[in-house]
Amino acid sequence: DSEKLSGMIEEMGYTRTENIEEADLIVFNTCCVRENAEDKLFGKLGEVKKIKEKRGTIIAIGGCMMQEEHIVEKLQKSYPFFDIVFGTHTLHKFPQDLYNIILNKKRIKDIINIDGEIVEGLPIKRDDKIKASVTIMYGCNNFCSYCIVPYVRGRERSRKAEDILKEVQELADKGYKEIILIAQDTTKYGTDIYGEPKLAELLNKLSKIENIKWIRFLYAYPETIDDELIKEVKENEKVCKYFDIPIQHISNKVLKRMNRQSDGESIRKLIKKLRDQIPNVIIRTTVMVGFPGETEEDFNELYKFIEEARFDKLGCFSYSKEDGTPAARLKEQIHPMTKKSRYNKIMKLQKMISKENLKEKIGKKIEVLIEGETFDHEYYLGRSYMDVPEIDGVVYLKEKENEPLQIGDFVTCKVVDVNEYDLICE
Ligand code: SF4
């Protein structure tokens, strides 16, 4: 969304400045599921108030936080100097809103609560030249009890496969090498449109596009990962052998209260199946500790499962109350100290597992995409199929004197050492 906003704003003639003091327009694109998102936004607004007063800078605030009524009310009451607020379903209208504010100087609130149409062909300004995220579906139907996303981003709406293929073809023509398909739950792709391909078929079609080397998809809901998808990941050379499956918990009692569709048994079976069927598969997961009512016994079950499952990568969250979600009304909220201690225990365990898993790679050969170099120019920096931009580790690659590498090169190299989350290669 931020890349689309940048693209639209640039087409209107604006250029980016690194100096906020000289900005004519400041746009905040908010996300309500980020930790401390509200505090961060209100803090930043406090900072830009002076700039607004000094040079009449237009202040626009968008994103899924604006779909929450209490936030917009607070903005109107405590930060009345903003010019535009827009929601997730009206992002494509931003140029029109901006134009209106320039002409009429009257504050605009452009928020609707019905699912927005899918608008194709918006200009996108991508910061990266090698990898690109491509949205394949909007919204979510899962209604996990702790999550605000279905309320602020609406129901599942898949993009047409032909539009996705066109976008990826254009990216390939521009030299992009890695495509990351994104949706709240990619495994549901195509299920809302009769006759559209499902995720496995979409991956297959995309892999026929020349020059695209790696394709990934984030995230995969455990209950809807089917055999067809597993087969496609296994057999398609271009699809990274990488699953990011947020399981959230393993205790049936907790999963039920979270309104998750999977139970402990089906999660265990799925992880085993993936490991059995796809050699060298990397599995990342996300778990949540301290969900209301999580007992010591539930937590121990989760801890033991993580010990056994040996995920390659794992993100852990402490439950935090999100206004407007069913879980926020649950009694038996867990004490913050208990949450913190459970979080620390999981992270300590996973750190050890991740390192041990990485150590198994020493001596093996892996393919690495070169993305840059360290500040001291001693190492190239890259990623293997095991690492996702901004989520996982990096590969440090020592240069061979007579073989200089370029950003965007794929090289096969040997793992010689590991540090906490990263590989050192030659
Ligand atoms: Fe939220 Fe993900 Fe559950 Fe959808 S699947 S409701 S986005 S946690």
XYZ file of C-alpha atoms and ligand atoms in Angstrom:
434
model
C 0.000 0.000 0.000
C 2.829 2.403 0.815
C 4.435 1.663 -2.541
C 1.131 2.365 -4.288
C 0.732 5.651 -2.392
C 4.277 6.650 -3.351
C 3.556 5.753 -6.977
C 0.353 7.813 -7.124
C 1.896 10.803 -5.349
C 4.913 10.819 -7.682
C 2.633 10.744 -10.709
C 1.035 13.901 -9.340
C 4.422 15.605 -9.514
C 5.685 15.318 -5.956
C 9.206 14.116 -5.228
C 10.429 12.515 -2.066
C 12.420 14.556 0.442
C 14.687 13.197 3.128
C 14.185 16.367 5.153
C 10.767 16.338 6.811
C 11.089 20.074 7.624
C 10.743 20.915 3.936
C 7.869 18.541 3.146
C 4.734 19.919 1.471
C 2.902 16.672 2.088
C 3.303 14.093 4.834
C 1.451 10.786 4.537
C 1.163 8.285 7.386
C 0.197 4.798 6.298
C -0.846 3.069 9.507
C -1.217 -0.574 10.487
C -3.316 -1.420 13.511
C -1.790 -4.833 14.129
C 1.698 -3.478 14.749
C 2.806 -3.248 18.334
C 2.226 0.179 19.931
C 0.871 1.404 16.583
C -1.441 3.972 18.155
C 1.224 5.481 20.414
C 3.608 5.707 17.493
C 1.093 7.506 15.283
C 0.042 10.010 17.945
C 3.689 10.620 18.863
C 4.574 11.314 15.231
C 1.592 13.621 14.782
C 2.774 15.643 17.751
C 6.130 15.996 16.004
C 4.730 17.220 12.668
C 2.341 19.770 14.155
C 5.036 22.453 14.173
C 5.954 21.759 10.538
C 2.303 22.102 9.593
C 2.061 25.439 11.415
C 5.256 26.722 9.817
C 4.693 25.853 6.175
C 1.109 24.663 5.794
C 2.194 21.091 5.061
C -0.693 18.803 4.083
C -1.027 15.973 6.592
C -2.717 12.775 5.372
C -3.333 9.658 7.452
C -4.429 6.361 5.964
C -4.256 2.618 6.499
C -6.218 0.159 8.571
C -6.106 2.164 11.825
C -8.377 4.682 10.116
C -11.021 1.956 9.814
C -11.288 2.043 13.611
C -13.836 4.599 14.706
C -12.310 5.371 18.090
C -9.003 6.312 16.437
C -10.595 8.735 13.990
C -12.587 10.264 16.861
C -9.388 10.747 18.836
C -7.721 12.355 15.825
C -10.572 14.799 15.400
C -10.537 15.677 19.061
C -6.836 15.842 19.846
C -5.089 16.336 16.488
C -7.527 18.459 14.484
C -4.793 19.848 12.243
C -4.781 16.851 9.858
C -6.145 17.377 6.328
C -7.097 13.939 5.016
C -7.955 10.633 6.614
C -8.555 7.706 4.299
C -9.230 4.043 4.931
C -8.131 0.766 3.401
C -10.973 0.698 0.882
C -10.369 4.192 -0.511
C -6.615 4.185 -0.983
C -6.953 4.367 -4.786
C -8.829 7.681 -4.421
C -5.941 9.398 -2.673
C -4.964 11.602 -5.663
C -8.545 12.875 -5.856
C -8.643 13.587 -2.105
C -5.317 15.371 -2.301
C -6.458 17.440 -5.252
C -9.609 18.439 -3.389
C -7.730 19.525 -0.316
C -5.394 21.673 -2.426
C -8.365 23.308 -4.153
C -10.868 23.632 -1.338
C -8.744 23.494 1.843
C -11.557 21.640 3.592
C -10.692 18.658 5.707
C -11.559 15.303 4.069
C -12.632 12.075 5.724
C -12.742 9.361 3.080
C -13.536 6.128 4.883
C -16.060 3.471 3.904
C -16.949 0.285 5.717
C -17.870 -1.859 2.751
C -15.276 -3.999 1.018
C -13.389 -1.903 -1.470
C -13.248 -2.832 -5.115
C -9.986 -4.183 -6.449
C -8.452 -1.408 -8.472
C -5.847 -2.584 -10.955
C -3.150 -0.579 -12.658
C -2.289 1.868 -9.863
C 1.243 3.191 -10.252
C 3.647 1.584 -7.793
C 6.943 3.064 -6.724
C 9.042 0.167 -5.529
C 12.155 0.880 -3.491
C 13.744 -2.438 -4.350
C 14.971 -3.466 -7.796
C 15.458 -7.200 -7.236
C 12.541 -8.423 -5.157
C 8.910 -7.371 -5.275
C 5.866 -8.103 -3.165
C 2.724 -8.750 -5.151
C -0.648 -8.755 -3.420
C -2.793 -11.646 -4.633
C -5.758 -11.265 -2.301
C -7.215 -8.659 0.037
C -9.046 -9.160 3.321
C -9.587 -12.204 5.487
C -12.533 -14.435 6.369
C -10.985 -16.299 9.255
C -12.047 -14.107 12.169
C -9.492 -15.286 14.674
C -10.861 -13.964 17.940
C -7.839 -11.772 18.765
C -7.487 -10.170 15.348
C -8.867 -6.915 13.989
C -7.883 -7.522 10.357
C -11.228 -8.878 9.016
C -12.982 -5.825 10.505
C -10.615 -3.265 9.013
C -9.619 -4.939 5.750
C -12.876 -6.639 4.853
C -13.688 -10.058 3.385
C -11.439 -12.087 1.080
C -11.192 -10.702 -2.437
C -8.800 -12.367 -4.857
C -7.227 -10.539 -7.734
C -7.739 -12.122 -11.116
C -4.885 -14.410 -12.118
C -4.439 -12.563 -15.415
C -3.827 -9.285 -13.548
C -1.277 -10.930 -11.266
C 0.473 -12.570 -14.221
C 0.589 -9.251 -16.039
C 2.118 -7.496 -13.035
C 4.748 -10.211 -12.549
C 5.590 -10.212 -16.262
C 6.183 -6.461 -16.074
C 8.391 -6.967 -13.024
C 10.367 -9.669 -14.852
C 10.822 -7.327 -17.816
C 12.255 -4.725 -15.449
C 14.788 -7.206 -14.068
C 13.110 -8.354 -10.842
C 14.251 -11.823 -9.757
C 12.206 -12.682 -6.700
C 8.449 -12.417 -6.291
C 6.753 -12.619 -2.914
C 3.043 -13.271 -3.182
C 1.242 -11.741 -0.232
C -2.183 -11.998 1.368
C -3.449 -12.425 4.905
C -3.956 -16.085 3.973
C -2.519 -16.999 0.573
C -3.890 -20.552 0.727
C -7.386 -19.174 0.141
C -6.375 -17.508 -3.105
C -8.971 -17.983 -5.851
C -11.574 -19.659 -3.660
C -13.864 -16.626 -3.854
C -13.990 -16.420 -7.661
C -15.564 -19.185 -9.682
C -13.214 -20.578 -12.315
C -10.059 -18.786 -11.100
C -6.945 -20.872 -10.453
C -6.113 -21.710 -6.854
C -2.732 -20.968 -5.280
C -0.970 -24.110 -6.604
C -2.037 -23.399 -10.157
C -1.168 -19.719 -9.846
C 2.352 -20.639 -8.689
C 2.654 -22.940 -11.670
C 1.581 -20.262 -14.135
C 3.878 -17.662 -12.575
C 6.843 -20.001 -12.731
C 6.569 -20.022 -16.537
C 7.576 -16.351 -16.605
C 11.154 -16.142 -17.745
C 13.777 -14.376 -15.601
C 11.818 -14.787 -12.369
C 13.960 -17.085 -10.323
C 12.302 -17.386 -6.924
C 8.637 -17.286 -5.978
C 7.372 -17.358 -2.395
C 4.020 -16.914 -0.717
C 3.234 -15.442 2.702
C 1.338 -16.525 4.835
C -0.174 -20.004 4.763
C -3.011 -20.883 7.120
C -2.384 -24.454 8.349
C -5.866 -25.827 7.772
C -5.986 -24.978 4.072
C -2.551 -26.195 2.947
C -3.611 -29.032 0.652
C -1.771 -31.825 -1.175
C -1.896 -29.965 -4.454
C -0.020 -27.029 -2.942
C 2.530 -29.285 -1.241
C 3.163 -31.067 -4.569
C 3.620 -27.779 -6.419
C 6.113 -26.479 -3.852
C 7.981 -29.771 -3.950
C 8.166 -30.122 -7.728
C 8.364 -26.573 -8.997
C 11.988 -25.466 -9.132
C 11.160 -21.792 -8.888
C 8.959 -22.040 -5.813
C 11.073 -21.659 -2.676
C 10.804 -24.642 -0.357
C 9.632 -22.339 2.370
C 6.400 -22.317 4.339
C 5.424 -19.602 6.750
C 2.599 -21.126 8.735
C 1.356 -19.124 11.711
C 0.079 -21.919 13.969
C -0.463 -19.574 16.965
C -0.772 -22.419 19.478
C -0.987 -26.185 19.810
C -3.393 -26.589 22.743
C -6.867 -27.439 21.456
C -8.447 -25.422 24.218
C -6.516 -22.284 23.317
C -6.948 -22.790 19.556
C -10.686 -23.052 20.041
C -10.851 -19.858 22.067
C -8.770 -18.191 19.376
C -11.387 -19.352 16.862
C -8.738 -21.087 14.790
C -9.910 -23.806 12.413
C -6.960 -26.147 13.068
C -6.544 -28.394 16.064
C -3.314 -29.633 17.594
C -3.512 -32.977 15.862
C -3.907 -31.557 12.350
C -1.021 -29.125 12.930
C 1.274 -31.942 14.068
C 0.318 -34.017 11.031
C 0.881 -31.122 8.654
C 4.373 -30.310 9.935
C 5.363 -33.977 9.702
C 3.936 -34.280 6.202
C 5.848 -31.229 4.967
C 9.108 -32.515 6.420
C 8.508 -36.009 4.993
C 7.529 -34.880 1.534
C 9.718 -31.866 0.771
C 13.444 -32.368 1.269
C 15.175 -29.412 2.965
C 11.894 -27.588 3.493
C 12.161 -24.530 5.734
C 9.223 -24.005 8.065
C 8.657 -20.752 9.877
C 5.849 -20.215 12.300
C 4.333 -17.644 14.605
C 2.980 -18.435 18.029
C 1.148 -16.361 20.583
C 1.632 -16.675 24.320
C -0.536 -15.297 27.096
C -3.843 -15.578 25.262
C -6.683 -15.149 27.800
C -7.123 -18.364 29.740
C -3.779 -19.916 28.684
C -2.826 -22.090 31.651
C 0.630 -23.259 32.624
C -0.352 -26.628 31.194
C -1.355 -25.101 27.837
C 1.904 -23.190 27.720
C 3.933 -26.304 28.521
C 2.180 -28.152 25.695
C 3.210 -25.396 23.298
C 6.770 -25.341 24.621
C 7.092 -29.107 24.247
C 5.686 -29.012 20.723
C 8.204 -26.338 19.673
C 10.957 -28.506 21.127
C 9.778 -31.438 19.011
C 8.794 -29.656 15.797
C 12.146 -27.852 15.545
C 10.874 -25.013 13.385
C 13.631 -23.364 11.398
C 12.338 -19.954 12.314
C 9.742 -18.741 14.761
C 8.184 -15.450 15.725
C 6.558 -15.159 19.139
C 4.019 -12.574 20.246
C 2.592 -11.832 23.651
C -1.159 -11.459 23.367
C -2.266 -7.863 23.527
C -5.848 -6.699 23.746
C -7.227 -5.258 20.524
C -10.371 -3.188 21.012
C -13.273 -4.419 18.917
C -12.202 -8.077 18.887
C -14.036 -10.876 20.751
C -10.885 -11.861 22.679
C -10.687 -8.401 24.247
C -13.932 -9.209 26.083
C -12.663 -12.529 27.447
C -12.085 -12.738 31.157
C -8.993 -14.526 32.476
C -6.535 -12.029 30.942
C -2.993 -13.126 31.728
C -0.706 -11.036 33.934
C 1.912 -9.110 31.890
C 4.777 -10.642 33.902
C 3.553 -14.144 33.086
C 3.271 -13.240 29.418
C 6.776 -11.839 29.415
C 8.223 -14.879 31.103
C 6.460 -17.246 28.656
C 7.651 -15.155 25.720
C 11.238 -15.231 26.984
C 11.143 -18.990 27.470
C 9.927 -19.597 23.911
C 12.450 -17.227 22.374
C 15.323 -18.761 24.325
C 14.321 -22.215 23.164
C 13.902 -21.171 19.548
C 17.218 -19.358 19.462
C 18.911 -22.610 20.356
C 16.898 -24.635 17.805
C 17.470 -22.134 14.990
C 21.184 -22.148 15.624
C 21.343 -25.939 15.705
C 19.327 -26.137 12.463
C 21.640 -23.619 10.838
C 24.735 -25.524 11.981
C 23.508 -28.521 10.001
C 24.034 -26.436 6.873
C 27.785 -26.072 7.470
C 29.703 -27.730 4.638
C 26.657 -27.722 2.349
C 26.205 -25.734 -0.840
C 23.404 -23.226 -1.196
C 22.276 -20.790 -3.828
C 22.390 -17.170 -2.723
C 20.895 -14.017 -4.206
C 23.316 -11.101 -3.760
C 21.587 -8.019 -2.349
C 24.342 -5.694 -1.160
C 27.449 -5.560 0.961
C 28.469 -4.806 4.536
C 29.465 -1.252 5.499
C 33.128 -2.219 5.648
C 32.870 -3.866 2.185
C 34.301 -7.053 3.647
C 31.314 -9.222 2.832
C 28.614 -9.393 0.242
C 25.164 -9.725 1.772
C 22.634 -12.067 0.325
C 19.791 -14.429 1.018
C 19.129 -18.059 0.280
C 15.686 -19.557 -0.353
C 15.567 -20.043 3.431
C 15.380 -16.326 4.165
C 12.584 -13.864 3.588
C 13.357 -10.159 3.264
C 12.943 -8.278 6.522
C 11.951 -11.423 8.390
C 14.855 -13.830 8.438
C 18.629 -13.899 8.519
C 21.119 -12.996 5.834
C 24.044 -14.720 4.219
C 27.487 -13.130 4.561
C 29.520 -14.026 1.550
C 33.267 -13.481 1.258
C 34.306 -12.171 -2.107
C 36.690 -14.065 -4.284
C 39.170 -11.458 -5.425
C 38.959 -12.284 -9.111
C 35.213 -12.810 -9.199
C 33.434 -9.574 -8.344
C 29.706 -9.997 -7.908
C 26.808 -7.752 -8.798
C 23.624 -7.073 -6.877
C 21.037 -9.418 -8.336
C 23.511 -12.255 -9.094
C 22.676 -15.763 -7.981
C 25.737 -17.679 -6.803
C 26.248 -21.124 -5.414
C 28.380 -21.034 -2.319
C 29.514 -23.148 0.560
C 28.397 -22.567 4.135
C 31.479 -22.270 6.336
C 30.063 -20.937 9.597
C 26.945 -19.592 11.309
C 26.227 -16.874 13.788
C 22.931 -16.540 15.611
C 20.551 -16.341 12.657
C 22.893 -15.877 9.706
C 25.096 -18.006 7.520
C 28.707 -17.214 6.616
C 29.596 -18.540 3.178
C 32.398 -18.737 0.675
Fe -6.207 -12.229 11.429
Fe -4.575 -13.931 10.142
Fe -6.659 -14.843 11.602
Fe -7.095 -13.538 9.294
S -6.012 -15.534 9.556
S -8.191 -13.245 11.222
S -5.452 -12.025 9.345
S -4.847 -13.769 12.362
